[in-house]
mmCIF file with all atom_site columns, C-alpha atoms in Angstrom:
data_model
loop_
_atom_site.group_PDB
_atom_site.id
_atom_site.type_symbol
_atom_site.label_atom_id
_atom_site.label_alt_id
_atom_site.label_comp_id
_atom_site.label_asym_id
_atom_site.label_entity_id
_atom_site.label_seq_id
_atom_site.pdbx_PDB_ins_code
_atom_site.Cartn_x
_atom_site.Cartn_y
_atom_site.Cartn_z
_atom_site.occupancy
_atom_site.B_iso_or_equiv
_atom_site.pdbx_formal_charge
_atom_site.auth_seq_id
_atom_site.auth_comp_id
_atom_site.auth_asym_id
_atom_site.auth_atom_id
_atom_site.pdbx_PDB_model_num
ATOM 1   C CA . MET A 1 1   ? 0.000  0.000  0.000   1.00 70.00 ? 1   MET A CA 1
ATOM 2   C CA . GLN A 1 2   ? 2.853  2.356  0.794   1.00 80.00 ? 2   GLN A CA 1
ATOM 3   C CA . THR A 1 3   ? 4.400  1.685  -2.591  1.00 82.00 ? 3   THR A CA 1
ATOM 4   C CA . LYS A 1 4   ? 1.122  2.440  -4.298  1.00 82.00 ? 4   LYS A CA 1
ATOM 5   C CA . THR A 1 5   ? 0.767  5.738  -2.365  1.00 85.00 ? 5   THR A CA 1
ATOM 6   C CA . PHE A 1 6   ? 4.393  6.593  -3.154  1.00 82.00 ? 6   PHE A CA 1
ATOM 7   C CA . PHE A 1 7   ? 3.807  6.074  -6.886  1.00 82.00 ? 7   PHE A CA 1
ATOM 8   C CA . ILE A 1 8   ? 0.589  8.119  -6.813  1.00 86.00 ? 8   ILE A CA 1
ATOM 9   C CA . GLU A 1 9   ? 2.437  10.949 -5.044  1.00 85.00 ? 9   GLU A CA 1
ATOM 10  C CA . LEU A 1 10  ? 5.294  10.672 -7.522  1.00 85.00 ? 10  LEU A CA 1
ATOM 11  C CA . GLU A 1 11  ? 2.822  10.813 -10.428 1.00 88.00 ? 11  GLU A CA 1
ATOM 12  C CA . VAL A 1 12  ? 1.193  13.930 -8.970  1.00 86.00 ? 12  VAL A CA 1
ATOM 13  C CA . VAL A 1 13  ? 4.600  15.608 -8.506  1.00 88.00 ? 13  VAL A CA 1
ATOM 14  C CA . VAL A 1 14  ? 5.667  14.701 -12.076 1.00 88.00 ? 14  VAL A CA 1
ATOM 15  C CA . VAL A 1 15  ? 2.359  15.948 -13.527 1.00 88.00 ? 15  VAL A CA 1
ATOM 16  C CA . PHE A 1 16  ? 2.548  19.247 -11.627 1.00 89.00 ? 16  PHE A CA 1
ATOM 17  C CA . LEU A 1 17  ? 6.232  19.644 -12.467 1.00 90.00 ? 17  LEU A CA 1
ATOM 18  C CA . GLY A 1 18  ? 5.406  19.040 -16.134 1.00 89.00 ? 18  GLY A CA 1
ATOM 19  C CA . LEU A 1 19  ? 2.577  21.587 -16.007 1.00 90.00 ? 19  LEU A CA 1
ATOM 20  C CA . THR A 1 20  ? 4.861  24.104 -14.305 1.00 92.00 ? 20  THR A CA 1
ATOM 21  C CA . VAL A 1 21  ? 7.576  23.685 -16.950 1.00 90.00 ? 21  VAL A CA 1
ATOM 22  C CA . TYR A 1 22  ? 4.962  23.874 -19.735 1.00 92.00 ? 22  TYR A CA 1
ATOM 23  C CA . LEU A 1 23  ? 3.487  27.093 -18.292 1.00 91.00 ? 23  LEU A CA 1
ATOM 24  C CA . TRP A 1 24  ? 6.957  28.598 -17.868 1.00 93.00 ? 24  TRP A CA 1
ATOM 25  C CA . PHE A 1 25  ? 7.873  27.876 -21.515 1.00 92.00 ? 25  PHE A CA 1
ATOM 26  C CA . THR A 1 26  ? 4.507  29.220 -22.693 1.00 92.00 ? 26  THR A CA 1
ATOM 27  C CA . ILE A 1 27  ? 4.951  32.453 -20.723 1.00 92.00 ? 27  ILE A CA 1
ATOM 28  C CA . GLN A 1 28  ? 8.514  32.895 -22.036 1.00 92.00 ? 28  GLN A CA 1
ATOM 29  C CA . LEU A 1 29  ? 7.379  32.313 -25.617 1.00 92.00 ? 29  LEU A CA 1
ATOM 30  C CA . THR A 1 30  ? 4.473  34.755 -25.218 1.00 91.00 ? 30  THR A CA 1
ATOM 31  C CA . GLN A 1 31  ? 6.765  37.441 -23.809 1.00 93.00 ? 31  GLN A CA 1
ATOM 32  C CA . LYS A 1 32  ? 9.212  36.923 -26.672 1.00 92.00 ? 32  LYS A CA 1
ATOM 33  C CA . GLN A 1 33  ? 6.378  37.208 -29.202 1.00 93.00 ? 33  GLN A CA 1
ATOM 34  C CA . LYS A 1 34  ? 5.191  40.428 -27.549 1.00 92.00 ? 34  LYS A CA 1
ATOM 35  C CA . GLN A 1 35  ? 8.707  41.874 -27.782 1.00 93.00 ? 35  GLN A CA 1
ATOM 36  C CA . VAL A 1 36  ? 8.963  40.937 -31.462 1.00 91.00 ? 36  VAL A CA 1
ATOM 37  C CA . GLN A 1 37  ? 5.558  42.499 -32.133 1.00 92.00 ? 37  GLN A CA 1
ATOM 38  C CA . ALA A 1 38  ? 6.580  45.693 -30.314 1.00 91.00 ? 38  ALA A CA 1
ATOM 39  C CA . LEU A 1 39  ? 9.786  45.861 -32.364 1.00 91.00 ? 39  LEU A CA 1
ATOM 40  C CA . ASP A 1 40  ? 7.834  45.287 -35.591 1.00 91.00 ? 40  ASP A CA 1
ATOM 41  C CA . ILE A 1 41  ? 5.410  48.065 -34.692 1.00 92.00 ? 41  ILE A CA 1
ATOM 42  C CA . SER A 1 42  ? 8.245  50.440 -33.752 1.00 90.00 ? 42  SER A CA 1
ATOM 43  C CA . ALA A 1 43  ? 10.100 49.619 -36.963 1.00 89.00 ? 43  ALA A CA 1
ATOM 44  C CA . GLY A 1 44  ? 6.915  50.245 -38.948 1.00 90.00 ? 44  GLY A CA 1
ATOM 45  C CA . HIS A 1 45  ? 6.434  53.638 -37.290 1.00 89.00 ? 45  HIS A CA 1
ATOM 46  C CA . LEU A 1 46  ? 10.057 54.553 -37.961 1.00 86.00 ? 46  LEU A CA 1
ATOM 47  C CA . LYS A 1 47  ? 9.794  53.443 -41.598 1.00 85.00 ? 47  LYS A CA 1
ATOM 48  C CA . ASN A 1 48  ? 6.584  55.444 -42.065 1.00 89.00 ? 48  ASN A CA 1
ATOM 49  C CA . GLY A 1 49  ? 8.218  58.509 -40.523 1.00 84.00 ? 49  GLY A CA 1
ATOM 50  C CA . ILE A 1 50  ? 11.252 58.239 -42.795 1.00 80.00 ? 50  ILE A CA 1
ATOM 51  C CA . ASP A 1 51  ? 9.026  57.655 -45.840 1.00 83.00 ? 51  ASP A CA 1
ATOM 52  C CA . ALA A 1 52  ? 6.933  60.721 -44.982 1.00 86.00 ? 52  ALA A CA 1
ATOM 53  C CA . PHE A 1 53  ? 10.077 62.826 -44.462 1.00 81.00 ? 53  PHE A CA 1
ATOM 54  C CA . LEU A 1 54  ? 11.550 61.737 -47.791 1.00 82.00 ? 54  LEU A CA 1
ATOM 55  C CA . THR A 1 55  ? 8.271  62.141 -49.663 1.00 86.00 ? 55  THR A CA 1
ATOM 56  C CA . GLU A 1 56  ? 7.862  65.694 -48.378 1.00 86.00 ? 56  GLU A CA 1
ATOM 57  C CA . LYS A 1 57  ? 11.444 66.692 -49.168 1.00 83.00 ? 57  LYS A CA 1
ATOM 58  C CA . VAL A 1 58  ? 11.444 65.069 -52.609 1.00 86.00 ? 58  VAL A CA 1
ATOM 59  C CA . SER A 1 59  ? 8.178  66.825 -53.461 1.00 88.00 ? 59  SER A CA 1
ATOM 60  C CA . ILE A 1 60  ? 9.868  70.129 -52.588 1.00 85.00 ? 60  ILE A CA 1
ATOM 61  C CA . LEU A 1 61  ? 12.815 69.236 -54.833 1.00 87.00 ? 61  LEU A CA 1
ATOM 62  C CA . LEU A 1 62  ? 10.306 68.445 -57.590 1.00 88.00 ? 62  LEU A CA 1
ATOM 63  C CA . GLN A 1 63  ? 8.915  71.971 -57.140 1.00 85.00 ? 63  GLN A CA 1
ATOM 64  C CA . VAL A 1 64  ? 12.433 73.352 -57.609 1.00 83.00 ? 64  VAL A CA 1
ATOM 65  C CA . ARG A 1 65  ? 12.763 71.209 -60.746 1.00 85.00 ? 65  ARG A CA 1
ATOM 66  C CA . ASN A 1 66  ? 9.390  72.452 -62.044 1.00 84.00 ? 66  ASN A CA 1
ATOM 67  C CA . PHE A 1 67  ? 10.459 76.042 -61.318 1.00 81.00 ? 67  PHE A CA 1
ATOM 68  C CA . TRP A 1 68  ? 13.544 75.374 -63.421 1.00 77.00 ? 68  TRP A CA 1
ATOM 69  C CA . MET A 1 69  ? 11.650 73.618 -66.220 1.00 78.00 ? 69  MET A CA 1
ATOM 70  C CA . ASN A 1 70  ? 8.892  76.221 -66.507 1.00 78.00 ? 70  ASN A CA 1
ATOM 71  C CA . SER A 1 71  ? 11.274 79.171 -66.723 1.00 75.00 ? 71  SER A CA 1
ATOM 72  C CA . SER A 1 72  ? 12.862 80.031 -70.034 1.00 72.00 ? 72  SER A CA 1
ATOM 73  C CA . SER A 1 73  ? 16.057 81.021 -68.249 1.00 76.00 ? 73  SER A CA 1
ATOM 74  C CA . VAL A 1 74  ? 16.832 81.037 -64.553 1.00 74.00 ? 74  VAL A CA 1
ATOM 75  C CA . SER A 1 75  ? 19.357 83.431 -63.077 1.00 77.00 ? 75  SER A CA 1
ATOM 76  C CA . HIS A 1 76  ? 21.471 82.630 -60.058 1.00 76.00 ? 76  HIS A CA 1
ATOM 77  C CA . GLU A 1 77  ? 19.526 85.229 -58.049 1.00 80.00 ? 77  GLU A CA 1
ATOM 78  C CA . GLN A 1 78  ? 16.171 83.644 -58.947 1.00 80.00 ? 78  GLN A CA 1
ATOM 79  C CA . PHE A 1 79  ? 17.419 80.166 -58.097 1.00 79.00 ? 79  PHE A CA 1
ATOM 80  C CA . SER A 1 80  ? 18.986 81.331 -54.824 1.00 80.00 ? 80  SER A CA 1
ATOM 81  C CA . GLY A 1 81  ? 15.908 83.309 -53.831 1.00 81.00 ? 81  GLY A CA 1
ATOM 82  C CA . PHE A 1 82  ? 13.543 80.434 -54.548 1.00 80.00 ? 82  PHE A CA 1
ATOM 83  C CA . CYS A 1 83  ? 15.749 77.952 -52.674 1.00 82.00 ? 83  CYS A CA 1
ATOM 84  C CA . ARG A 1 84  ? 16.355 80.388 -49.797 1.00 81.00 ? 84  ARG A CA 1
ATOM 85  C CA . ASP A 1 85  ? 12.586 80.674 -49.302 1.00 82.00 ? 85  ASP A CA 1
ATOM 86  C CA . ILE A 1 86  ? 12.301 76.883 -49.229 1.00 80.00 ? 86  ILE A CA 1
ATOM 87  C CA . LEU A 1 87  ? 15.213 76.463 -46.818 1.00 80.00 ? 87  LEU A CA 1
ATOM 88  C CA . SER A 1 88  ? 13.832 79.106 -44.448 1.00 79.00 ? 88  SER A CA 1
ATOM 89  C CA . GLN A 1 89  ? 10.356 77.542 -44.360 1.00 80.00 ? 89  GLN A CA 1
ATOM 90  C CA . THR A 1 90  ? 11.196 73.835 -44.476 1.00 76.00 ? 90  THR A CA 1
ATOM 91  C CA . PRO A 1 91  ? 13.407 72.201 -41.854 1.00 76.00 ? 91  PRO A CA 1
ATOM 92  C CA . GLY A 1 92  ? 15.520 69.237 -42.864 1.00 74.00 ? 92  GLY A CA 1
ATOM 93  C CA . PHE A 1 93  ? 17.492 70.635 -45.793 1.00 78.00 ? 93  PHE A CA 1
ATOM 94  C CA . GLN A 1 94  ? 21.212 71.249 -45.427 1.00 80.00 ? 94  GLN A CA 1
ATOM 95  C CA . ALA A 1 95  ? 21.460 72.707 -48.929 1.00 81.00 ? 95  ALA A CA 1
ATOM 96  C CA . ILE A 1 96  ? 19.949 72.660 -52.415 1.00 83.00 ? 96  ILE A CA 1
ATOM 97  C CA . GLU A 1 97  ? 22.328 72.419 -55.351 1.00 82.00 ? 97  GLU A CA 1
ATOM 98  C CA . TYR A 1 98  ? 22.028 72.721 -59.107 1.00 81.00 ? 98  TYR A CA 1
ATOM 99  C CA . GLY A 1 99  ? 24.358 70.691 -61.324 1.00 80.00 ? 99  GLY A CA 1
ATOM 100 C CA . ASP A 1 100 ? 24.685 71.412 -65.023 1.00 78.00 ? 100 ASP A CA 1
ATOM 101 C CA . THR A 1 101 ? 24.730 68.930 -67.902 1.00 78.00 ? 101 THR A CA 1
ATOM 102 C CA . SER A 1 102 ? 28.424 68.187 -67.329 1.00 75.00 ? 102 SER A CA 1
ATOM 103 C CA . ASN A 1 103 ? 27.496 67.056 -63.781 1.00 69.00 ? 103 ASN A CA 1
ATOM 104 C CA . ARG A 1 104 ? 29.406 69.966 -62.251 1.00 70.00 ? 104 ARG A CA 1
ATOM 105 C CA . VAL A 1 105 ? 27.701 71.677 -59.314 1.00 71.00 ? 105 VAL A CA 1
ATOM 106 C CA . VAL A 1 106 ? 27.110 75.236 -60.452 1.00 69.00 ? 106 VAL A CA 1
ATOM 107 C CA . TRP A 1 107 ? 24.922 76.792 -57.754 1.00 73.00 ? 107 TRP A CA 1
ATOM 108 C CA . VAL A 1 108 ? 24.568 75.937 -54.081 1.00 73.00 ? 108 VAL A CA 1
ATOM 109 C CA . GLU A 1 109 ? 22.105 77.463 -51.650 1.00 68.00 ? 109 GLU A CA 1
ATOM 110 C CA . PRO A 1 110 ? 22.980 78.434 -48.964 1.00 68.00 ? 110 PRO A CA 1
ATOM 111 C CA . PHE A 1 111 ? 25.853 80.072 -50.783 1.00 51.00 ? 111 PHE A CA 1
ATOM 112 C CA . LEU A 1 112 ? 28.945 79.327 -48.676 1.00 50.00 ? 112 LEU A CA 1
ATOM 113 C CA . SER A 1 113 ? 31.791 80.760 -50.740 1.00 43.00 ? 113 SER A CA 1
ATOM 114 C CA . ASN A 1 114 ? 32.716 81.651 -54.296 1.00 37.00 ? 114 ASN A CA 1
ATOM 115 C CA . GLU A 1 115 ? 33.501 78.003 -55.052 1.00 41.00 ? 115 GLU A CA 1
ATOM 116 C CA . PRO A 1 116 ? 31.282 74.995 -54.426 1.00 41.00 ? 116 PRO A CA 1
ATOM 117 C CA . SER A 1 117 ? 32.320 73.181 -51.276 1.00 46.00 ? 117 SER A CA 1
ATOM 118 C CA . ALA A 1 118 ? 34.394 70.004 -51.534 1.00 47.00 ? 118 ALA A CA 1
ATOM 119 C CA . GLN A 1 119 ? 31.389 67.914 -50.558 1.00 47.00 ? 119 GLN A CA 1
ATOM 120 C CA . SER A 1 120 ? 29.490 69.289 -53.552 1.00 44.00 ? 120 SER A CA 1
ATOM 121 C CA . SER A 1 121 ? 31.907 67.940 -56.138 1.00 45.00 ? 121 SER A CA 1
ATOM 122 C CA . VAL A 1 122 ? 30.029 65.085 -57.780 1.00 45.00 ? 122 VAL A CA 1
ATOM 123 C CA . VAL A 1 123 ? 33.102 63.742 -59.568 1.00 38.00 ? 123 VAL A CA 1
ATOM 124 C CA . SER A 1 124 ? 35.051 63.426 -56.280 1.00 43.00 ? 124 SER A CA 1
ATOM 125 C CA . GLU A 1 125 ? 32.514 61.027 -54.766 1.00 73.00 ? 125 GLU A CA 1
ATOM 126 C CA . PRO A 1 126 ? 31.955 57.749 -56.671 1.00 83.00 ? 126 PRO A CA 1
ATOM 127 C CA . VAL A 1 127 ? 28.770 56.855 -54.780 1.00 83.00 ? 127 VAL A CA 1
ATOM 128 C CA . ARG A 1 128 ? 27.237 60.229 -55.536 1.00 83.00 ? 128 ARG A CA 1
ATOM 129 C CA . TYR A 1 129 ? 28.280 59.968 -59.171 1.00 84.00 ? 129 TYR A CA 1
ATOM 130 C CA . LYS A 1 130 ? 26.734 56.491 -59.558 1.00 89.00 ? 130 LYS A CA 1
ATOM 131 C CA . THR A 1 131 ? 23.524 57.699 -57.911 1.00 87.00 ? 131 THR A CA 1
ATOM 132 C CA . LEU A 1 132 ? 23.408 60.689 -60.234 1.00 87.00 ? 132 LEU A CA 1
ATOM 133 C CA . GLN A 1 133 ? 23.930 58.464 -63.272 1.00 89.00 ? 133 GLN A CA 1
ATOM 134 C CA . ARG A 1 134 ? 21.113 56.159 -62.083 1.00 91.00 ? 134 ARG A CA 1
ATOM 135 C CA . ALA A 1 135 ? 18.792 59.170 -61.673 1.00 90.00 ? 135 ALA A CA 1
ATOM 136 C CA . ILE A 1 136 ? 19.580 60.374 -65.199 1.00 89.00 ? 136 ILE A CA 1
ATOM 137 C CA . LEU A 1 137 ? 19.241 56.906 -66.728 1.00 89.00 ? 137 LEU A CA 1
ATOM 138 C CA . LYS A 1 138 ? 15.926 56.143 -65.025 1.00 91.00 ? 138 LYS A CA 1
ATOM 139 C CA . ARG A 1 139 ? 14.715 59.751 -65.259 1.00 89.00 ? 139 ARG A CA 1
ATOM 140 C CA . ASN A 1 140 ? 13.627 59.477 -61.666 1.00 89.00 ? 140 ASN A CA 1
ATOM 141 C CA . VAL A 1 141 ? 14.620 60.628 -58.180 1.00 90.00 ? 141 VAL A CA 1
ATOM 142 C CA . SER A 1 142 ? 17.546 58.686 -56.689 1.00 89.00 ? 142 SER A CA 1
ATOM 143 C CA . LEU A 1 143 ? 18.924 58.741 -53.153 1.00 87.00 ? 143 LEU A CA 1
ATOM 144 C CA . THR A 1 144 ? 22.433 57.978 -51.949 1.00 85.00 ? 144 THR A CA 1
ATOM 145 C CA . PRO A 1 145 ? 23.118 55.846 -48.918 1.00 82.00 ? 145 PRO A CA 1
ATOM 146 C CA . VAL A 1 146 ? 24.406 57.693 -45.850 1.00 80.00 ? 146 VAL A CA 1
ATOM 147 C CA . LEU A 1 147 ? 27.716 59.419 -46.639 1.00 78.00 ? 147 LEU A CA 1
ATOM 148 C CA . ASP A 1 148 ? 30.186 61.704 -44.853 1.00 75.00 ? 148 ASP A CA 1
ATOM 149 C CA . LEU A 1 149 ? 29.195 65.258 -45.751 1.00 72.00 ? 149 LEU A CA 1
ATOM 150 C CA . SER A 1 150 ? 32.149 66.672 -43.851 1.00 71.00 ? 150 SER A CA 1
ATOM 151 C CA . PRO A 1 151 ? 34.255 65.391 -40.945 1.00 71.00 ? 151 PRO A CA 1
ATOM 152 C CA . GLY A 1 152 ? 31.862 64.158 -38.275 1.00 73.00 ? 152 GLY A CA 1
ATOM 153 C CA . VAL A 1 153 ? 28.717 65.011 -40.256 1.00 74.00 ? 153 VAL A CA 1
ATOM 154 C CA . LYS A 1 154 ? 26.751 62.294 -42.013 1.00 77.00 ? 154 LYS A CA 1
ATOM 155 C CA . GLY A 1 155 ? 23.915 62.721 -44.454 1.00 80.00 ? 155 GLY A CA 1
ATOM 156 C CA . PHE A 1 156 ? 22.513 61.756 -47.825 1.00 84.00 ? 156 PHE A CA 1
ATOM 157 C CA . PHE A 1 157 ? 21.733 63.306 -51.182 1.00 87.00 ? 157 PHE A CA 1
ATOM 158 C CA . ALA A 1 158 ? 18.565 63.246 -53.294 1.00 89.00 ? 158 ALA A CA 1
ATOM 159 C CA . TYR A 1 159 ? 18.998 63.725 -57.063 1.00 91.00 ? 159 TYR A CA 1
ATOM 160 C CA . VAL A 1 160 ? 16.158 65.050 -59.228 1.00 91.00 ? 160 VAL A CA 1
ATOM 161 C CA . PRO A 1 161 ? 17.172 65.148 -62.908 1.00 91.00 ? 161 PRO A CA 1
ATOM 162 C CA . ILE A 1 162 ? 15.831 67.895 -65.169 1.00 87.00 ? 162 ILE A CA 1
ATOM 163 C CA . PHE A 1 163 ? 14.826 67.074 -68.735 1.00 88.00 ? 163 PHE A CA 1
ATOM 164 C CA . LYS A 1 164 ? 13.691 69.755 -71.176 1.00 83.00 ? 164 LYS A CA 1
ATOM 165 C CA . GLN A 1 165 ? 12.191 68.583 -74.449 1.00 83.00 ? 165 GLN A CA 1
ATOM 166 C CA . GLY A 1 166 ? 13.519 65.076 -73.761 1.00 84.00 ? 166 GLY A CA 1
ATOM 167 C CA . LYS A 1 167 ? 17.091 66.290 -73.312 1.00 87.00 ? 167 LYS A CA 1
ATOM 168 C CA . TYR A 1 168 ? 19.032 66.196 -70.028 1.00 86.00 ? 168 TYR A CA 1
ATOM 169 C CA . ASP A 1 169 ? 19.373 69.753 -68.709 1.00 84.00 ? 169 ASP A CA 1
ATOM 170 C CA . GLY A 1 170 ? 20.922 69.309 -65.259 1.00 85.00 ? 170 GLY A CA 1
ATOM 171 C CA . THR A 1 171 ? 20.031 68.082 -61.791 1.00 88.00 ? 171 THR A CA 1
ATOM 172 C CA . VAL A 1 172 ? 18.549 69.536 -58.624 1.00 87.00 ? 172 VAL A CA 1
ATOM 173 C CA . VAL A 1 173 ? 20.220 68.013 -55.570 1.00 87.00 ? 173 VAL A CA 1
ATOM 174 C CA . GLY A 1 174 ? 18.916 68.051 -52.021 1.00 87.00 ? 174 GLY A CA 1
ATOM 175 C CA . VAL A 1 175 ? 21.498 67.681 -49.257 1.00 85.00 ? 175 VAL A CA 1
ATOM 176 C CA . PHE A 1 176 ? 20.236 66.361 -45.916 1.00 83.00 ? 176 PHE A CA 1
ATOM 177 C CA . LYS A 1 177 ? 22.086 65.986 -42.646 1.00 79.00 ? 177 LYS A CA 1
ATOM 178 C CA . LEU A 1 178 ? 21.387 62.684 -40.916 1.00 74.00 ? 178 LEU A CA 1
ATOM 179 C CA . ASP A 1 179 ? 20.307 64.237 -37.614 1.00 67.00 ? 179 ASP A CA 1
ATOM 180 C CA . THR A 1 180 ? 17.418 65.994 -39.366 1.00 50.00 ? 180 THR A CA 1
#
């Protein structure tokens, strides 16, 4: 009789131990799933925020392109004034550049010096040059990956090619610091 009671007690202990282990694993798995879901939701919010930021800024660059396309000739003062108004009213831009058909940056706003800054030289940066070529080839907006704008400052560039009467006429470039 004692053996039978011992085995019954042992069975009860094993069953409850098994249930305890099962519940512990289930709780751990549920918590892990909740963490993954929270990360997915956070990543989705971050992606949507970045998409909205880029969409807004690219639409502004498209306005600069349309300003260029709809004018018979644009002077440096007109370009600078138009871009200055945009930069003063829209946070996020570091600069707006115009590159001519030879892919040389001609105008930069804000105007920093008589010469374009070293970071504005398309030919000196292979990644920028490849992105520019892709934008021209696809006739669409192209973005660079994150690059060093200057020592300690990271950012990216958005290229909006300009075509007049089917012919390449230059590029509007948006420069964005990463912290914005």
